CSV table of C-alpha atoms and ligand atoms in Angstrom, one decimal:
chain,number,residue,atom,x,y,z
A,1,MET,CA,-12.3,36.5,-130.4
A,2,GLY,CA,-14.2,38.3,-127.6
A,3,ILE,CA,-13.2,38.8,-124.0
A,4,TRP,CA,-12.0,35.8,-121.9
A,5,PHE,CA,-11.4,35.4,-118.1
A,6,THR,CA,-8.5,33.1,-117.3
A,7,GLU,CA,-7.8,31.7,-113.9
A,8,LYS,CA,-4.1,30.7,-113.6
A,9,GLN,CA,-4.5,27.6,-111.4
A,10,THR,CA,-0.7,27.2,-111.3
A,11,GLU,CA,2.1,29.3,-112.7
A,12,SER,CA,1.8,27.2,-115.9
A,13,PHE,CA,-1.8,26.0,-116.2
A,14,GLY,CA,-5.3,27.4,-116.0
A,15,ILE,CA,-8.8,27.5,-117.3
A,16,THR,CA,-10.4,30.2,-119.4
A,17,ALA,CA,-14.1,31.3,-119.9
A,18,LYS,CA,-15.6,33.5,-122.5
A,19,VAL,CA,-17.1,36.6,-120.9
A,20,LYS,CA,-20.5,38.0,-122.0
A,21,ARG,CA,-20.5,40.9,-119.5
A,22,THR,CA,-18.6,42.2,-116.5
A,23,LEU,CA,-21.3,42.8,-113.8
A,24,HIS,CA,-19.2,44.2,-111.0
A,25,SER,CA,-15.6,44.7,-110.1
A,26,GLU,CA,-14.0,46.3,-107.0
A,27,LYS,CA,-11.2,46.0,-104.5
A,28,THR,CA,-12.8,45.4,-101.2
A,29,GLU,CA,-11.2,45.7,-97.8
A,30,PHE,CA,-10.1,42.0,-98.1
A,31,GLN,CA,-9.8,41.0,-101.7
A,32,GLN,CA,-10.4,41.7,-105.4
A,33,LEU,CA,-14.1,40.9,-106.1
A,34,ASP,CA,-15.3,40.4,-109.7
A,35,MET,CA,-18.7,39.2,-110.8
A,36,ILE,CA,-18.9,38.3,-114.5
A,37,GLU,CA,-21.5,36.7,-116.8
A,38,THR,CA,-19.9,33.8,-118.8
A,39,GLU,CA,-21.2,32.1,-121.9
A,40,GLN,CA,-20.8,28.6,-120.5
A,41,PHE,CA,-21.5,28.7,-116.7
A,42,GLY,CA,-23.7,31.8,-116.3
A,43,ASN,CA,-22.8,34.4,-113.6
A,44,MET,CA,-19.4,33.7,-111.9
A,45,LEU,CA,-18.1,35.0,-108.6
A,46,ILE,CA,-14.3,35.5,-108.7
A,47,LEU,CA,-12.2,36.5,-105.6
A,48,ASP,CA,-8.5,37.4,-106.1
A,49,GLU,CA,-8.8,36.0,-109.6
A,50,MET,CA,-10.0,32.5,-108.4
A,51,VAL,CA,-13.3,31.1,-109.4
A,52,MET,CA,-15.5,30.8,-106.2
A,53,THR,CA,-18.8,29.7,-107.7
A,54,THR,CA,-20.9,29.8,-110.8
A,55,GLU,CA,-24.7,29.6,-111.4
A,56,ARG,CA,-24.3,26.4,-113.5
A,57,ASP,CA,-22.1,24.1,-111.3
A,58,GLU,CA,-22.5,25.5,-107.8
A,59,PHE,CA,-24.8,22.8,-106.6
A,60,VAL,CA,-22.0,20.1,-106.6
A,61,TYR,CA,-19.9,21.9,-104.1
A,62,HIS,CA,-22.7,23.2,-101.9
A,63,GLU,CA,-24.5,19.8,-101.7
A,64,MET,CA,-21.4,17.9,-101.0
A,65,ILE,CA,-19.9,20.2,-98.3
A,66,VAL,CA,-23.3,20.1,-96.5
A,67,HIS,CA,-25.2,16.8,-96.9
A,68,VAL,CA,-22.3,14.4,-96.2
A,69,PRO,CA,-21.8,15.9,-92.6
A,70,LEU,CA,-25.4,16.6,-91.9
A,71,PHE,CA,-26.5,13.1,-92.7
A,72,THR,CA,-23.5,11.7,-90.8
A,73,HIS,CA,-24.6,13.5,-87.5
A,74,PRO,CA,-27.8,11.9,-86.2
A,75,ASN,CA,-29.5,15.1,-85.1
A,76,PRO,CA,-27.7,18.3,-86.2
A,77,LYS,CA,-29.3,21.3,-84.5
A,78,LYS,CA,-26.7,24.1,-84.5
A,79,VAL,CA,-24.4,24.6,-87.4
A,80,LEU,CA,-21.6,27.1,-88.0
A,81,VAL,CA,-20.4,28.1,-91.5
A,82,VAL,CA,-17.1,29.9,-91.8
A,83,GLY,CA,-17.0,31.9,-95.0
A,84,GLY,CA,-19.6,30.9,-97.6
A,85,GLY,CA,-20.4,34.5,-98.6
A,86,ASP,CA,-22.3,33.4,-101.7
A,87,GLY,CA,-25.0,31.8,-99.5
A,88,GLY,CA,-25.0,28.3,-101.2
A,89,THR,CA,-23.8,26.5,-98.1
A,90,ILE,CA,-26.5,27.9,-95.8
A,91,ARG,CA,-29.1,27.2,-98.4
A,92,GLU,CA,-28.3,23.5,-98.3
A,93,VAL,CA,-28.0,23.4,-94.5
A,94,LEU,CA,-31.5,24.9,-94.2
A,95,LYS,CA,-32.9,21.9,-96.1
A,96,HIS,CA,-32.4,19.9,-92.9
A,97,PRO,CA,-35.5,20.3,-90.7
A,98,SER,CA,-33.5,19.3,-87.6
A,99,VAL,CA,-31.3,22.5,-87.9
A,100,THR,CA,-32.7,25.1,-85.5
A,101,LYS,CA,-29.9,27.6,-86.2
A,102,VAL,CA,-27.1,28.1,-88.7
A,103,VAL,CA,-24.6,30.8,-87.9
A,104,GLN,CA,-22.5,32.1,-90.8
A,105,VAL,CA,-19.3,34.2,-90.2
A,106,GLU,CA,-18.2,35.8,-93.4
A,107,ILE,CA,-15.4,38.3,-93.3
A,108,ASP,CA,-16.4,40.3,-96.4
A,109,GLY,CA,-19.9,41.9,-96.5
A,110,LYS,CA,-19.4,42.8,-100.1
A,111,VAL,CA,-19.4,39.2,-101.2
A,112,VAL,CA,-22.8,38.8,-99.6
A,113,GLU,CA,-24.0,42.0,-101.1
A,114,TYR,CA,-23.1,41.2,-104.7
A,115,SER,CA,-24.1,37.5,-104.4
A,116,LYS,CA,-27.6,38.7,-103.4
A,117,GLN,CA,-27.6,40.9,-106.4
A,118,TYR,CA,-26.1,38.6,-109.1
A,119,LEU,CA,-26.5,35.1,-107.7
A,120,PRO,CA,-30.1,35.1,-106.5
A,121,HIS,CA,-30.6,31.3,-106.7
A,122,ILE,CA,-27.4,30.7,-104.6
A,123,SER,CA,-28.0,33.4,-102.0
A,124,SER,CA,-31.8,32.6,-101.8
A,125,GLU,CA,-31.8,31.8,-98.0
A,126,TYR,CA,-30.3,35.0,-96.7
A,127,GLY,CA,-32.9,36.4,-94.4
A,128,ASN,CA,-34.2,32.9,-93.3
A,129,LEU,CA,-35.2,33.2,-89.7
A,130,ARG,CA,-33.1,30.1,-88.8
A,131,ALA,CA,-30.0,31.8,-90.3
A,132,GLU,CA,-27.7,34.4,-88.5
A,133,LEU,CA,-25.1,36.2,-90.6
A,134,ILE,CA,-22.1,37.7,-88.8
A,135,ILE,CA,-19.7,39.8,-90.8
A,136,GLY,CA,-16.4,39.0,-89.1
A,137,ASP,CA,-13.3,36.8,-89.0
A,138,GLY,CA,-14.1,33.1,-88.8
A,139,PHE,CA,-10.8,32.5,-87.1
A,140,MET,CA,-11.7,34.8,-84.2
A,141,HIS,CA,-15.2,33.5,-83.9
A,142,ILE,CA,-13.9,29.9,-83.6
A,143,LEU,CA,-11.3,31.0,-80.9
A,144,ASN,CA,-14.1,32.6,-78.9
A,145,SER,CA,-16.5,29.6,-79.1
A,146,ALA,CA,-16.6,26.6,-76.9
A,147,ASP,CA,-18.8,23.5,-76.8
A,148,GLU,CA,-21.3,25.2,-79.0
A,149,TYR,CA,-21.8,23.6,-82.4
A,150,ASP,CA,-22.9,20.2,-83.7
A,151,ILE,CA,-21.3,20.8,-87.0
A,152,ILE,CA,-18.8,23.3,-88.4
A,153,LEU,CA,-18.4,23.8,-92.2
A,154,VAL,CA,-15.3,25.7,-93.4
A,155,ASP,CA,-16.3,27.2,-96.7
A,156,SER,CA,-13.4,29.5,-97.1
A,157,THR,CA,-11.2,30.8,-99.9
A,158,GLU,CA,-7.7,29.3,-100.5
A,159,PRO,CA,-5.2,29.6,-97.7
A,160,VAL,CA,-4.0,33.1,-98.8
A,161,GLY,CA,-5.1,36.5,-97.7
A,162,PRO,CA,-8.0,36.5,-95.2
A,163,ALA,CA,-8.2,32.7,-95.2
A,164,ALA,CA,-4.5,32.1,-94.5
A,165,ASN,CA,-5.0,31.0,-90.9
A,166,LEU,CA,-8.1,28.8,-91.7
A,167,PHE,CA,-5.9,25.8,-92.6
A,168,THR,CA,-3.6,25.8,-89.6
A,169,LYS,CA,-3.3,23.3,-86.7
A,170,GLY,CA,-4.3,26.0,-84.3
A,171,PHE,CA,-7.6,26.5,-86.3
A,172,TYR,CA,-8.4,22.8,-86.3
A,173,ALA,CA,-7.7,22.8,-82.5
A,174,GLY,CA,-10.1,25.7,-82.2
A,175,ILE,CA,-12.7,23.9,-84.2
A,176,SER,CA,-12.5,20.9,-81.9
A,177,LYS,CA,-13.0,23.2,-78.9
A,178,ALA,CA,-16.0,25.0,-80.5
A,179,LEU,CA,-17.7,21.7,-81.3
A,180,LYS,CA,-19.9,19.8,-78.9
A,181,GLU,CA,-18.6,16.5,-77.5
A,182,ASP,CA,-20.1,14.5,-80.4
A,183,GLY,CA,-19.6,17.2,-83.1
A,184,LEU,CA,-17.9,17.1,-86.5
A,185,PHE,CA,-16.5,19.4,-89.1
A,186,VAL,CA,-15.9,19.5,-92.8
A,187,ALA,CA,-13.4,21.9,-94.5
A,188,GLN,CA,-13.0,22.4,-98.2
A,189,THR,CA,-9.4,21.2,-98.9
A,190,ASP,CA,-8.7,22.1,-102.5
A,191,ASN,CA,-7.6,19.7,-105.2
A,192,PRO,CA,-5.1,16.7,-105.2
A,193,TRP,CA,-3.5,17.6,-108.5
A,194,PHE,CA,-2.0,20.9,-107.6
A,195,LYS,CA,-2.4,21.1,-103.8
A,196,GLY,CA,-1.4,17.6,-102.5
A,197,ASP,CA,0.6,19.1,-99.6
A,198,LEU,CA,-2.4,21.1,-98.4
A,199,ILE,CA,-4.5,17.9,-98.3
A,200,ARG,CA,-1.7,15.9,-96.7
A,201,ASN,CA,-1.3,18.5,-93.9
A,202,ALA,CA,-5.1,18.9,-93.4
A,203,ILE,CA,-5.7,15.2,-93.1
A,204,GLN,CA,-2.6,14.8,-90.8
A,205,ASP,CA,-3.7,17.7,-88.5
A,206,THR,CA,-7.3,16.4,-88.4
A,207,LYS,CA,-6.1,12.8,-87.5
A,208,GLU,CA,-4.2,14.3,-84.6
A,209,MET,CA,-7.3,16.0,-83.2
A,210,PHE,CA,-10.2,13.8,-84.2
A,211,PRO,CA,-10.7,10.0,-83.8
A,212,ILE,CA,-12.4,9.9,-87.2
A,213,ALA,CA,-10.7,11.7,-90.1
A,214,ARG,CA,-11.5,11.1,-93.7
A,215,LEU,CA,-11.2,12.7,-97.2
A,216,TYR,CA,-14.0,12.7,-99.8
A,217,THR,CA,-14.2,14.1,-103.3
A,218,CYS,CA,-16.5,15.5,-106.0
A,219,ASN,CA,-16.2,16.8,-109.5
A,220,ILE,CA,-16.5,20.6,-110.1
A,221,PRO,CA,-15.7,21.6,-113.7
A,222,THR,CA,-14.8,25.2,-112.9
A,223,TYR,CA,-12.4,24.4,-110.0
A,224,PRO,CA,-8.7,23.7,-110.4
A,225,SER,CA,-8.2,20.2,-111.9
A,226,GLY,CA,-12.0,19.5,-111.7
A,227,MET,CA,-11.5,17.2,-108.7
A,228,TRP,CA,-12.2,18.7,-105.3
A,229,THR,CA,-11.8,17.4,-101.8
A,230,PHE,CA,-13.3,17.9,-98.4
A,231,THR,CA,-11.7,16.8,-95.1
A,232,ILE,CA,-14.1,15.6,-92.4
A,233,GLY,CA,-13.1,15.3,-88.7
A,234,SER,CA,-15.5,13.7,-86.3
A,235,LYS,CA,-15.5,13.1,-82.5
A,236,SER,CA,-18.1,10.3,-82.7
A,237,TYR,CA,-19.9,9.6,-85.9
A,238,ASP,CA,-18.3,7.9,-89.0
A,239,PRO,CA,-19.6,9.2,-92.4
A,240,LEU,CA,-19.2,5.7,-93.7
A,241,LYS,CA,-21.5,4.2,-91.0
A,242,VAL,CA,-24.8,6.0,-91.7
A,243,GLU,CA,-27.9,3.8,-91.5
A,244,ASN,CA,-30.0,3.9,-94.7
A,245,SER,CA,-33.0,4.9,-92.5
A,246,ARG,CA,-31.3,8.2,-91.7
A,247,PHE,CA,-31.5,9.4,-95.3
A,248,PHE,CA,-34.6,11.4,-96.3
A,249,GLU,CA,-35.7,12.8,-99.7
A,250,LEU,CA,-33.8,16.0,-100.5
A,251,ASN,CA,-34.1,18.3,-103.5
A,252,THR,CA,-30.6,17.8,-104.8
A,253,LYS,CA,-28.9,17.5,-108.3
A,254,TYR,CA,-25.6,15.8,-107.3
A,255,TYR,CA,-25.8,14.3,-103.7
A,256,THR,CA,-27.4,10.9,-103.2
A,257,PRO,CA,-27.0,8.4,-100.3
A,258,GLU,CA,-25.1,6.1,-102.7
A,259,LEU,CA,-22.7,8.9,-103.7
A,260,HIS,CA,-22.3,9.9,-100.0
A,261,LYS,CA,-20.5,6.6,-99.5
A,262,ALA,CA,-18.9,6.3,-102.9
A,263,SER,CA,-17.3,9.8,-102.5
A,264,PHE,CA,-14.9,8.4,-99.9
A,265,VAL,CA,-13.5,5.8,-102.4
A,266,LEU,CA,-10.3,7.5,-103.5
A,267,PRO,CA,-8.0,7.1,-106.5
A,268,LYS,CA,-4.7,5.6,-105.3
A,269,PHE,CA,-2.7,8.8,-105.7
A,270,VAL,CA,-5.2,10.7,-103.6
A,271,ASP,CA,-5.4,7.9,-101.0
A,272,ASP,CA,-1.7,8.0,-100.7
A,273,LEU,CA,-1.9,11.6,-99.5
A,274,CYS,CA,-4.0,10.4,-96.5
A,275,LYS,CA,-1.5,7.8,-95.4
B,1,SAM,N1,-16.4,27.4,-102.6
B,1,SAM,C1,-15.3,28.3,-102.6
B,1,SAM,C2,-14.0,27.6,-102.5
B,1,SAM,O1,-14.0,26.3,-102.3
B,1,SAM,O2,-12.9,28.2,-102.7
B,1,SAM,C3,-15.4,29.2,-101.4
B,1,SAM,C4,-16.5,30.2,-101.6
B,1,SAM,S1,-16.9,31.4,-100.4
B,1,SAM,C5,-17.2,32.7,-101.5
B,1,SAM,C6,-15.4,31.8,-99.7
B,1,SAM,C7,-15.5,32.9,-98.6
B,1,SAM,O3,-14.6,32.8,-97.6
B,1,SAM,C8,-15.4,34.3,-99.2
B,1,SAM,O4,-16.6,35.0,-99.2
B,1,SAM,C9,-14.3,35.0,-98.3
B,1,SAM,O5,-14.6,36.4,-98.1
B,1,SAM,C10,-14.5,34.1,-97.0
B,1,SAM,N2,-13.4,34.2,-96.1
B,1,SAM,C11,-12.1,34.1,-96.3
B,1,SAM,N3,-11.4,34.2,-95.2
B,1,SAM,C12,-12.3,34.3,-94.2
B,1,SAM,C13,-12.2,34.4,-92.7
B,1,SAM,N4,-11.0,34.5,-92.1
B,1,SAM,N5,-13.3,34.5,-92.0
B,1,SAM,C14,-14.6,34.5,-92.6
B,1,SAM,N6,-14.7,34.4,-94.0
B,1,SAM,C15,-13.6,34.3,-94.7
């Protein structure tokens, strides 16, 4: 039978993965951190018993949280990443030559430490001269920033524990203030099957603060329900109005210019959450 890791995605449903080895396990200052090697998806980072990323399917999330906003903005130079301790989001941001600096504010240094050790392909760009890592609270960083970033990416855990205030109206207001006058942000906003209310609130709050507010999706086998969403709020640029000339060749395995646009076509039950 062997050892299995099960993520309870709701009180009555979950996913389970056969474990080859436990690589590291500790209670950090902020959360329970487990790194395991799985038969199906390779090494897997788990925080507070929720799958954060795996070697095998990480590219979907990291390509979609980054390339949709960075191709939407005509000339992204300064980018902020809130969270993203595994390093996958900054890796994708740094594929854009226009970016002169990506600041990452990650609250838990242990996530960075063990991602470097056990997720080398995901954390490969730590130490890049264009990247600045700050170990701190993204909420406070946002509140202390003004008119500073072209793009802000909120790559946080679920709205519990250290990330509880990263899904509030006050946080989205702070994001608007921290962005430049033509800036835009993307936040990961969980799945429509089990977290419809979270999506409804995120879209509603974003609509109140940004002239352009949209939801887009992708498919991540190890995330709850397999369908994941991102909310984009933009002061000027519409992700559905990107000229084809803007796209350039990227080393990706999921993102394409066609999928960029198609990801905003929503199933009816998901579109209804955005009404
Ligand atoms: N892709 C994952 C998802 O969609 O759930 C997120 C992965 S990344 C590992 C999430 C990171 O957010 C974690 O490293 C966690 O420590 C960090 N985090 C949570 N709350 C934070 C906060 N207030 N400020 C900065 N980082 C935070």
